[in-house]
Structures are given as C-alpha cells and as structure tokens.
C-alpha cells in the first residue's frame, strides 16, 4: 500500500480496530488513517463504522488504547514514544469512555476532616477537633462521637450488620479506639483503648478477615492488635460485669520495627502480609507471622499513603514529589515501579483503589484536587473532581458507588460513580 495520501504529504498508518465490548464490535480489517490522527477523529471513524453496521443509533464516546496505554496525543507521537514502527498494522482497542462522577453532597464539619471510611451507606469521618462523625451517603448527620484528646488521623470499619457496627479510630493522642455502634438506638461506646505507641498514630488498616488491625505511628513502629470486642487481656471479671461506660486498655499482639521515620500508611495484602509507607522514603512489605521485613521499595521522597488492589495485585503510593507511583512488589523483571502518574501540583496525601475496577484509583492532594485515574493513562487523570477549597487530606472508595474525600476546608465531598460495576 502506498504510504502517502494522494492529497497530502501526511504519512498514513494502518490500524485495526479491536474491542472487548462486543456490543460495539466493528469489522477488524486494516484501515489507513493519517499519522496525525487524534482521539476525536478516531471517535468519528468508529461511530461511522457502527452506524454502517446498524449496531448503534446514537453516538458513543470512546477511549482508545494503543500499546496498553490510552491515546492522549496523536497516534504517530504515541507509537513513536513506545518504539513501534509505523510500518506495522497497529491494533487500536476502543472502550466506552468512563462517565464523569457526579458531585452529590458536601458534608460540613467544624474542623479539618483528616480521615474518612465508607461502609455500605454509612460514612465515618475523623476530625482535627478530636471528634468522629457518622453520616449517611445521602448527607444526613447521624452521630458525633467524642473520646479522643487529639486530632484523629485514620479511621476504618471492622464490621457492620443490621444491628451493630464496629470501627476503629487512630489519633495523635497515641491511642487507637475500638468502638461499638448500636445502629437501631444510634448509640456508641468505646470498648477497647489500644495503648502501646509512644507518639501520635497516623494510619490504621484492618485485615480481610476483620479479626486483626495494624497501626502506624510517628514512633516509627508498626503494631498488630486484635479487633475482637471480647475482653481478651485479663482473666477474672468478665466484660459483662464491668460498667458499660468503662473501656478496657488493650496491648498490641506484636510490635515491628524497621522504619526510620513516621509510618504514614498501612494496608494488608493478605492474611500475613502488610505493606507500609513512611516518611523515610520507603515502602516496606512485612511478614506478620515472622515479625520481620520481607521486602523494601525505596523512593526518593517521603511517602504519605499506600493502597493495595486485590484485583490487580499491585500497590499505589502517594508521595511528597507530587506523583503517584504504581509498584508490583512481585515483579521479577525490570523496575518494581511500573508507572508514575503525574498531574497533581502539590503533595499527594491519599490514594485508594476502586474495589470493582482493576484499572481505576483515586488520589487527593494538597493542591485541593481529587483525581480519578486509570492505570492505562499515567500522563493524565480521567477526571478532576473539584470542590474542595483547601488541602485534601483523605479519600475513600470502599463503596463502588461513592468516591469520598475529606479536606482542610472542613468538608467531605461525595461524588457518585456511574461506573460502579463491571
């Protein structure tokens, strides 16, 4: 085939459209397009082919994957960056464009919202005024919970059924508190106060079995605790005989040392493995049974958060150098850092994976922005979720329907995802 268009000196590239979404399939024979072709022009082309085949009656907006990454420049630039020859027939995979999340509610607090966790329709928040709050996802405030004597830096749900909920809060007052919430009476009591850290707590993570949790602190230690509400530390007087208002002090099951500075993020990757992020520029992979470090990933700046996807088996980490990085700790070839996501202009404070989509995650940063990312588009987020008027301190995507973030503007912002299930 002649490599020049008769009307122009623009080189042509041969492409083949492919898709995994069979409802949008078009014939996969090679087509000749200008090397300068961009997304909007490919969209026109695919929609024309769909109309010809009578598959769709109205226009569909697509994103295009070439060499496993979303096309964000011209096709020629994209394949040149990846060292692909324009003489080859290029497979262009198209998928329906992710719909933008819609802003839902803004939950007003009295102070900075430094921690947020979602379970089903309930949102748990932790603030710099030492209080916890329970809200519905529709924005109704249910409960204010005092109990800490310093700002709360992390919260996590442990269990929730129709009658009771249990959750944990970690505070700069050097304690983590296990709480029991009676859903029907909307009353809460602190069951155990976990003491053992010598400086403020920054992070808490609960394992998938919900029977253990791990805390990270400014004292550089990682500690493992039982999440059981039963009294397991003292024999003799049973929990039922104690006054209901009296909470019991709990000591850690295990303490692990290895970081040189504050532990900023904690996530369980399986039954006996935890990954931590730290201000000491490292991510560490721990064996909780042996009580030691299995693996270490070094960065060039402080890490502020880390999250793990059970779907894709990889980590994302938030850093002081404004980037989010994707790591494959099991990688045996090439660099362990597989991608770097660049768009934030300040420290990235919080990152969370989607629980249903293996390519999607969200990030919140000191630039007041929350961003929704696809791992196949490292150079640009899918969407900027705007609304915060100050630093974003925390984010959560545990319920696939809601992207939730808390900030130094004393608000929690809720965005509804239209892409909750596959």
Coordinates of C-alpha atoms in Angstrom, one line a residue:
X1 CA 0.0 0.0 0.0
X2 CA 1.2 3.5 -0.9
X3 CA 2.4 5.2 2.3
X4 CA 1.4 8.7 1.1
X5 CA -2.0 10.1 0.7
X6 CA -2.7 11.4 -2.8
X7 CA -3.9 14.8 -1.5
X8 CA -1.3 15.3 1.2
X9 CA 2.2 14.6 2.4
X10 CA 0.9 13.3 5.7
X11 CA 2.2 9.8 6.2
X12 CA -0.5 7.1 6.7
X13 CA -0.7 4.4 9.3
X14 CA -2.6 1.2 9.0
X15 CA -4.7 0.4 12.1
X16 CA -7.1 -2.3 13.1
X17 CA -10.0 -1.5 15.5
X18 CA -10.5 -4.1 18.2
X19 CA -12.7 -4.2 21.3
X20 CA -13.7 -6.4 24.2
X21 CA -17.1 -4.8 24.3
X22 CA -18.9 -7.0 21.8
X23 CA -21.9 -4.8 21.5
X24 CA -19.6 -2.2 19.8
X25 CA -17.6 -4.6 17.6
X26 CA -16.8 -3.4 14.0
X27 CA -15.0 -5.3 11.2
X28 CA -11.3 -5.8 12.2
X29 CA -9.9 -5.3 8.7
X30 CA -6.9 -2.8 8.4
X31 CA -7.8 0.8 7.8
X32 CA -5.5 3.6 6.6
X33 CA -5.5 6.8 8.7
X34 CA -3.3 9.9 8.8
X35 CA -0.4 9.5 11.3
X36 CA -1.6 12.8 12.9
X37 CA -5.0 11.2 13.8
X38 CA -6.2 12.1 17.3
X39 CA -8.9 10.7 19.6
X40 CA -11.8 12.9 18.3
X41 CA -11.1 11.7 14.7
X42 CA -10.9 8.1 15.8
X43 CA -14.2 8.5 17.5
X44 CA -15.8 9.8 14.3
X45 CA -14.4 6.9 12.4
X46 CA -15.6 4.2 14.9
X47 CA -19.1 5.8 15.1
X48 CA -19.3 5.8 11.3
X49 CA -18.4 2.1 11.2
X50 CA -21.0 1.4 13.9
X51 CA -23.7 3.3 12.0
X52 CA -22.9 1.4 8.8
X53 CA -23.3 -1.9 10.5
X54 CA -26.5 -0.7 12.2
X55 CA -25.2 -1.6 15.7
X56 CA -25.9 1.7 17.4
X57 CA -28.4 4.5 16.6
X58 CA -26.7 7.3 18.6
X59 CA -23.1 8.4 19.0
X60 CA -21.0 6.7 21.7
X61 CA -17.8 8.3 23.0
X62 CA -14.8 6.0 23.2
X63 CA -11.3 6.0 24.6
X64 CA -8.6 4.3 22.7
X65 CA -5.8 2.0 23.9
X66 CA -2.7 1.6 21.9
X67 CA 0.2 -0.5 23.3
X68 CA -1.8 -0.9 26.5
X69 CA -2.0 2.9 27.2
X70 CA -4.7 5.4 26.5
X71 CA -4.1 7.6 23.5
X72 CA -3.7 11.2 24.6
X73 CA -1.6 12.6 21.8
X74 CA -1.6 12.0 18.0
X75 CA -1.2 8.3 17.0
X76 CA 2.2 9.0 15.5
X77 CA 3.6 10.6 18.7
X78 CA 2.1 7.8 20.8
X79 CA 3.7 4.9 18.9
X80 CA 7.0 6.8 18.4
X81 CA 7.3 7.1 22.2
X82 CA 6.9 3.4 22.5
X83 CA 9.3 2.5 19.7
X84 CA 6.6 1.0 17.5
X85 CA 7.2 1.1 13.7
X86 CA 4.6 3.0 11.6
X87 CA 5.1 0.3 9.0
X88 CA 3.2 -2.2 11.3
X89 CA -0.6 -2.6 11.4
X90 CA -1.4 -1.0 14.8
X91 CA -4.1 -2.6 17.0
X92 CA -6.3 0.2 18.4
X93 CA -8.5 -1.0 21.2
X94 CA -11.6 1.1 21.9
X95 CA -13.7 1.1 25.1
X96 CA -16.7 3.2 26.0
X97 CA -15.4 6.3 27.8
X98 CA -15.8 6.4 31.5
X99 CA -18.7 8.6 32.5
X100 CA -17.7 11.5 34.8
X101 CA -18.6 11.0 38.5
X102 CA -21.3 13.4 39.6
X103 CA -21.0 15.7 42.7
X104 CA -23.5 14.6 45.2
X105 CA -23.1 16.1 48.7
X106 CA -20.9 18.3 50.8
X107 CA -20.8 17.3 54.5
X108 CA -19.9 20.3 56.7
X109 CA -17.7 19.7 59.8
X110 CA -16.3 22.1 62.4
X111 CA -12.7 21.3 61.7
X112 CA -10.3 19.6 59.2
X113 CA -11.5 16.2 58.1
X114 CA -8.4 14.1 58.2
X115 CA -9.9 10.6 57.9
X116 CA -12.9 9.1 56.1
X117 CA -14.1 5.5 55.6
X118 CA -17.3 4.2 53.9
X119 CA -19.2 1.0 54.6
X120 CA -22.3 0.4 52.6
X121 CA -24.4 3.6 53.0
X122 CA -22.5 4.8 56.1
X123 CA -19.7 7.3 56.1
X124 CA -17.4 7.5 59.1
X125 CA -15.2 10.7 59.5
X126 CA -12.5 11.8 61.8
X127 CA -11.6 15.4 62.5
X128 CA -8.9 17.6 63.9
X129 CA -11.3 18.7 66.7
X130 CA -10.8 15.2 68.2
X131 CA -14.4 14.0 67.2
X132 CA -15.7 11.2 65.0
X133 CA -18.9 11.5 63.0
X134 CA -21.3 9.1 61.3
X135 CA -23.3 10.2 58.2
X136 CA -25.4 8.6 55.6
X137 CA -24.1 8.6 52.0
X138 CA -27.1 10.9 51.3
X139 CA -25.6 13.5 53.6
X140 CA -27.6 13.1 56.8
X141 CA -25.6 13.6 60.0
X142 CA -26.3 10.8 62.5
X143 CA -23.9 11.0 65.4
X144 CA -21.0 13.0 66.8
X145 CA -18.6 10.8 68.9
X146 CA -16.1 12.4 71.3
X147 CA -13.5 10.4 73.0
X148 CA -10.0 11.3 71.7
X149 CA -7.9 14.1 73.2
X150 CA -6.0 14.9 69.9
X151 CA -6.8 15.0 66.2
X152 CA -8.0 11.8 64.6
X153 CA -5.7 10.8 61.7
X154 CA -7.2 7.5 60.5
X155 CA -10.5 5.5 60.7
X156 CA -11.6 2.1 59.5
X157 CA -14.7 -0.1 59.6
X158 CA -14.3 -3.5 61.1
X159 CA -17.9 -4.9 60.7
X160 CA -21.4 -3.8 60.0
X161 CA -24.7 -5.7 60.1
X162 CA -28.3 -4.6 60.6
X163 CA -27.9 -4.2 64.4
X164 CA -24.3 -3.3 65.1
X165 CA -21.3 -1.7 63.6
X166 CA -17.7 -1.8 64.8
X167 CA -14.9 0.6 63.8
X168 CA -11.6 1.9 64.9
X169 CA -10.2 5.4 65.1
X170 CA -6.4 6.2 65.4
X171 CA -5.4 9.5 66.9
X172 CA -2.4 11.8 67.6
X173 CA -3.2 11.1 71.3
X174 CA -1.2 7.9 70.9
X175 CA -4.2 5.6 71.0
X176 CA -6.5 3.7 68.7
X177 CA -10.0 3.1 70.0
X178 CA -12.4 0.2 69.1
X179 CA -16.0 1.4 69.0
X180 CA -19.3 -0.5 69.0
X181 CA -22.3 1.3 67.4
X182 CA -25.8 0.2 68.0
X183 CA -27.5 1.0 64.7
X184 CA -31.1 1.0 66.0
X185 CA -30.6 3.1 69.1
X186 CA -27.8 5.1 67.3
X187 CA -25.6 4.9 70.4
X188 CA -21.9 4.2 70.5
X189 CA -19.5 3.0 73.2
X190 CA -15.7 2.7 73.2
X191 CA -14.9 -0.9 74.0
X192 CA -11.1 -1.0 74.0
X193 CA -8.4 1.7 74.0
X194 CA -5.3 0.3 72.3
X195 CA -2.2 1.7 74.0
X196 CA 1.4 1.0 73.2
X197 CA 2.6 3.6 70.7
X198 CA 4.8 6.3 72.1
X199 CA 3.9 9.1 69.6
X200 CA 0.8 10.0 67.6
X201 CA -0.8 7.5 65.3
X202 CA -1.0 8.2 61.5
X203 CA -2.5 5.1 60.0
X204 CA -4.7 2.1 60.6
X205 CA -5.6 -0.9 58.4
X206 CA -7.9 -3.9 59.1
X207 CA -7.3 -7.3 57.5
X208 CA -9.8 -9.0 55.2
X209 CA -10.9 -11.5 58.0
X210 CA -11.6 -8.4 60.1
X211 CA -10.0 -10.0 63.2
X212 CA -6.7 -8.1 63.2
X213 CA -5.7 -4.5 62.6
X214 CA -2.4 -2.8 62.2
X215 CA -1.4 0.8 63.3
X216 CA 1.5 3.0 62.1
X217 CA 2.8 5.9 64.2
X218 CA 5.3 8.7 64.4
X219 CA 7.2 6.5 66.8
X220 CA 8.2 4.6 63.6
X221 CA 6.6 1.4 64.9
X222 CA 4.1 -0.9 63.2
X223 CA 1.8 -2.7 65.8
X224 CA -0.7 -5.5 65.3
X225 CA -3.8 -5.7 67.5
X226 CA -6.9 -7.9 67.9
X227 CA -10.2 -6.3 66.7
X228 CA -12.2 -8.6 69.0
X229 CA -14.7 -6.8 71.2
X230 CA -14.3 -9.5 73.8
X231 CA -12.1 -9.0 76.8
X232 CA -9.0 -11.0 75.9
X233 CA -6.4 -9.3 78.0
X234 CA -7.5 -10.1 81.5
X235 CA -8.9 -13.1 83.2
X236 CA -11.4 -13.0 86.1
X237 CA -14.1 -10.4 85.9
X238 CA -15.9 -10.8 82.5
X239 CA -16.6 -7.9 80.2
X240 CA -20.4 -8.1 81.0
X241 CA -19.8 -7.4 84.7
X242 CA -17.9 -4.2 84.0
X243 CA -19.7 -0.9 83.8
X244 CA -20.8 -0.3 80.2
X245 CA -19.0 3.0 80.0
X246 CA -15.7 1.7 81.1
X247 CA -13.5 0.8 78.2
X248 CA -10.6 -1.7 78.6
X249 CA -7.0 -1.0 77.7
X250 CA -5.6 -3.3 75.1
X251 CA -2.0 -4.1 74.4
X252 CA -0.5 -5.0 71.0
X253 CA -0.1 -8.6 69.9
X254 CA 3.1 -7.7 68.1
X255 CA 5.4 -4.7 67.5
X256 CA 7.5 -4.5 64.4
X257 CA 10.4 -2.0 63.9
X258 CA 12.2 -1.2 60.7
X259 CA 11.2 2.3 59.6
X260 CA 13.3 5.3 60.5
X261 CA 10.6 7.9 60.4
X262 CA 6.8 8.1 60.7
X263 CA 4.7 5.3 59.3
X264 CA 2.1 7.1 57.2
X265 CA 0.1 4.3 55.6
X266 CA -0.8 0.7 56.4
X267 CA -2.5 -1.9 54.1
X268 CA -3.0 -5.7 54.4
X269 CA -2.2 -7.5 51.2
X270 CA -3.1 -11.0 52.5
X271 CA -3.5 -12.9 55.8
X272 CA 0.0 -12.5 57.0
X273 CA 1.4 -9.6 54.9
X274 CA 1.2 -5.8 55.4
X275 CA 2.7 -3.0 53.3
X276 CA 3.6 0.3 55.0
X277 CA 4.5 3.7 53.6
X278 CA 6.8 6.0 55.5
X279 CA 8.3 9.5 55.7
X280 CA 11.7 7.7 55.5
X281 CA 11.2 7.4 51.7
X282 CA 10.4 3.6 51.8
X283 CA 7.6 1.2 51.4
X284 CA 8.1 -2.0 53.4
X285 CA 6.5 -5.4 53.0
X286 CA 6.1 -7.2 56.4
X287 CA 5.5 -10.8 57.4
X288 CA 3.2 -10.6 60.4
X289 CA 3.9 -14.1 61.5
X290 CA 7.6 -13.9 61.4
X291 CA 7.5 -10.2 62.6
X292 CA 10.1 -9.0 60.0
X293 CA 10.5 -7.2 56.7
X294 CA 10.3 -9.4 53.6
X295 CA 10.9 -6.7 51.0
X296 CA 11.6 -3.0 50.7
X297 CA 10.8 -0.5 48.0
X298 CA 12.8 2.7 48.0
X299 CA 11.5 6.1 46.8
X300 CA 13.2 9.5 46.5
X301 CA 10.8 11.5 48.8
X302 CA 8.5 10.8 51.7
X303 CA 5.6 8.5 51.1
X304 CA 2.2 9.7 52.6
X305 CA -0.1 6.8 51.8
X306 CA -0.2 3.4 50.2
X307 CA -3.0 1.1 48.9
X308 CA -3.2 -2.4 47.5
X309 CA -5.6 -3.8 44.9
X310 CA -6.6 -7.4 45.4
X311 CA -7.9 -7.3 41.8
X312 CA -4.6 -6.3 40.0
X313 CA -2.2 -7.4 42.9
X314 CA -0.3 -4.1 42.7
X315 CA 0.4 -1.1 45.0
X316 CA -0.1 2.6 44.5
X317 CA 1.8 5.1 46.7
X318 CA 1.3 8.8 47.3
X319 CA 4.4 10.9 47.6
X320 CA 5.8 14.4 48.5
X321 CA 7.2 14.7 45.0
X322 CA 3.6 15.3 43.6
X323 CA 3.5 11.9 41.9
X324 CA 1.5 8.7 42.5
X325 CA 3.5 5.5 41.6
X326 CA 2.4 2.0 40.8
X327 CA 4.5 -0.8 42.2
X328 CA 4.4 -4.5 41.5
X329 CA 6.2 -6.0 44.6
X330 CA 6.2 -9.4 43.0
X331 CA 7.9 -8.2 39.8
X332 CA 10.9 -10.3 38.8
X333 CA 12.0 -8.4 35.7
X334 CA 12.6 -4.7 35.2
X335 CA 11.9 -2.0 37.7
X336 CA 9.4 -2.7 40.5
X337 CA 7.9 0.8 39.9
X338 CA 5.8 0.2 36.8
X339 CA 4.1 3.6 36.3
X340 CA 4.2 7.2 37.5
X341 CA 1.0 9.3 37.5
X342 CA 1.7 13.0 37.1
X343 CA -0.9 15.7 37.4
X344 CA -1.1 17.0 41.0
X345 CA 0.9 20.1 41.7
X346 CA 1.4 19.6 45.4
X347 CA 2.0 16.7 47.9
X348 CA -0.3 13.8 47.2
X349 CA -1.8 12.9 50.6
X350 CA -4.1 10.0 50.0
X351 CA -4.7 7.2 47.4
X352 CA -7.4 4.5 47.1
X353 CA -8.1 1.8 44.6
X354 CA -11.6 1.0 43.2
X355 CA -12.8 -2.2 44.7
X356 CA -14.5 -3.3 41.5
X357 CA -12.4 -2.0 38.6
X358 CA -8.8 -3.2 38.5
X359 CA -7.5 -0.2 36.5
X360 CA -9.1 2.6 38.5
X361 CA -8.0 4.6 41.6
X362 CA -8.5 8.0 43.2
X363 CA -6.0 10.4 44.7
X364 CA -6.3 13.5 46.9
X365 CA -3.6 16.2 47.3
X366 CA -2.6 19.5 48.9
X367 CA -3.5 21.2 45.6
X368 CA -7.2 20.9 46.7
X369 CA -7.9 18.4 44.0
X370 CA -9.2 14.8 43.9
X371 CA -8.4 13.0 40.7
X372 CA -9.8 9.8 39.2
X373 CA -7.2 7.8 37.4
X374 CA -7.0 4.8 35.0
X375 CA -3.6 3.0 35.3
X376 CA -3.5 2.9 31.5
X377 CA -3.3 6.7 31.4
X378 CA -0.3 7.8 33.5
X379 CA 0.1 11.2 31.9
X380 CA -3.4 12.5 32.6
X381 CA -6.2 11.6 35.0
X382 CA -9.6 10.6 33.6
X383 CA -11.3 13.4 35.7
X384 CA -10.6 16.1 38.2
X385 CA -13.1 16.0 41.0
X386 CA -13.2 19.6 42.1
X387 CA -15.0 21.3 45.0
X388 CA -12.5 21.3 47.9
X389 CA -11.3 24.8 48.8
X390 CA -8.3 23.6 50.8
X391 CA -5.9 20.6 51.1
X392 CA -7.4 17.2 50.5
X393 CA -6.3 15.0 53.5
X394 CA -8.1 11.7 52.9
X395 CA -10.1 9.8 50.4
X396 CA -12.1 6.5 50.2
X397 CA -13.7 4.3 47.6
X398 CA -14.8 1.3 49.6
X399 CA -18.4 1.6 48.3
X400 CA -18.1 1.4 44.5
X401 CA -20.9 3.9 44.1
X402 CA -19.2 6.7 46.0
X403 CA -15.8 8.5 45.7
X404 CA -15.5 10.3 49.1
X405 CA -12.8 12.8 50.2
X406 CA -12.2 14.9 53.3
X407 CA -10.2 18.1 53.5
X408 CA -8.8 21.1 55.4
X409 CA -11.8 23.1 54.2
X410 CA -13.8 21.2 56.9
X411 CA -15.9 19.3 54.3
X412 CA -16.4 15.8 53.0
X413 CA -17.2 15.7 49.3
X414 CA -19.2 12.9 47.8
X415 CA -19.1 12.0 44.1
X416 CA -21.3 9.4 42.7
X417 CA -19.6 6.9 40.3
X418 CA -21.8 5.8 37.3
X419 CA -19.3 3.1 36.8
X420 CA -19.8 1.1 40.0
X421 CA -19.9 -2.4 38.4
X422 CA -18.2 -4.1 35.5

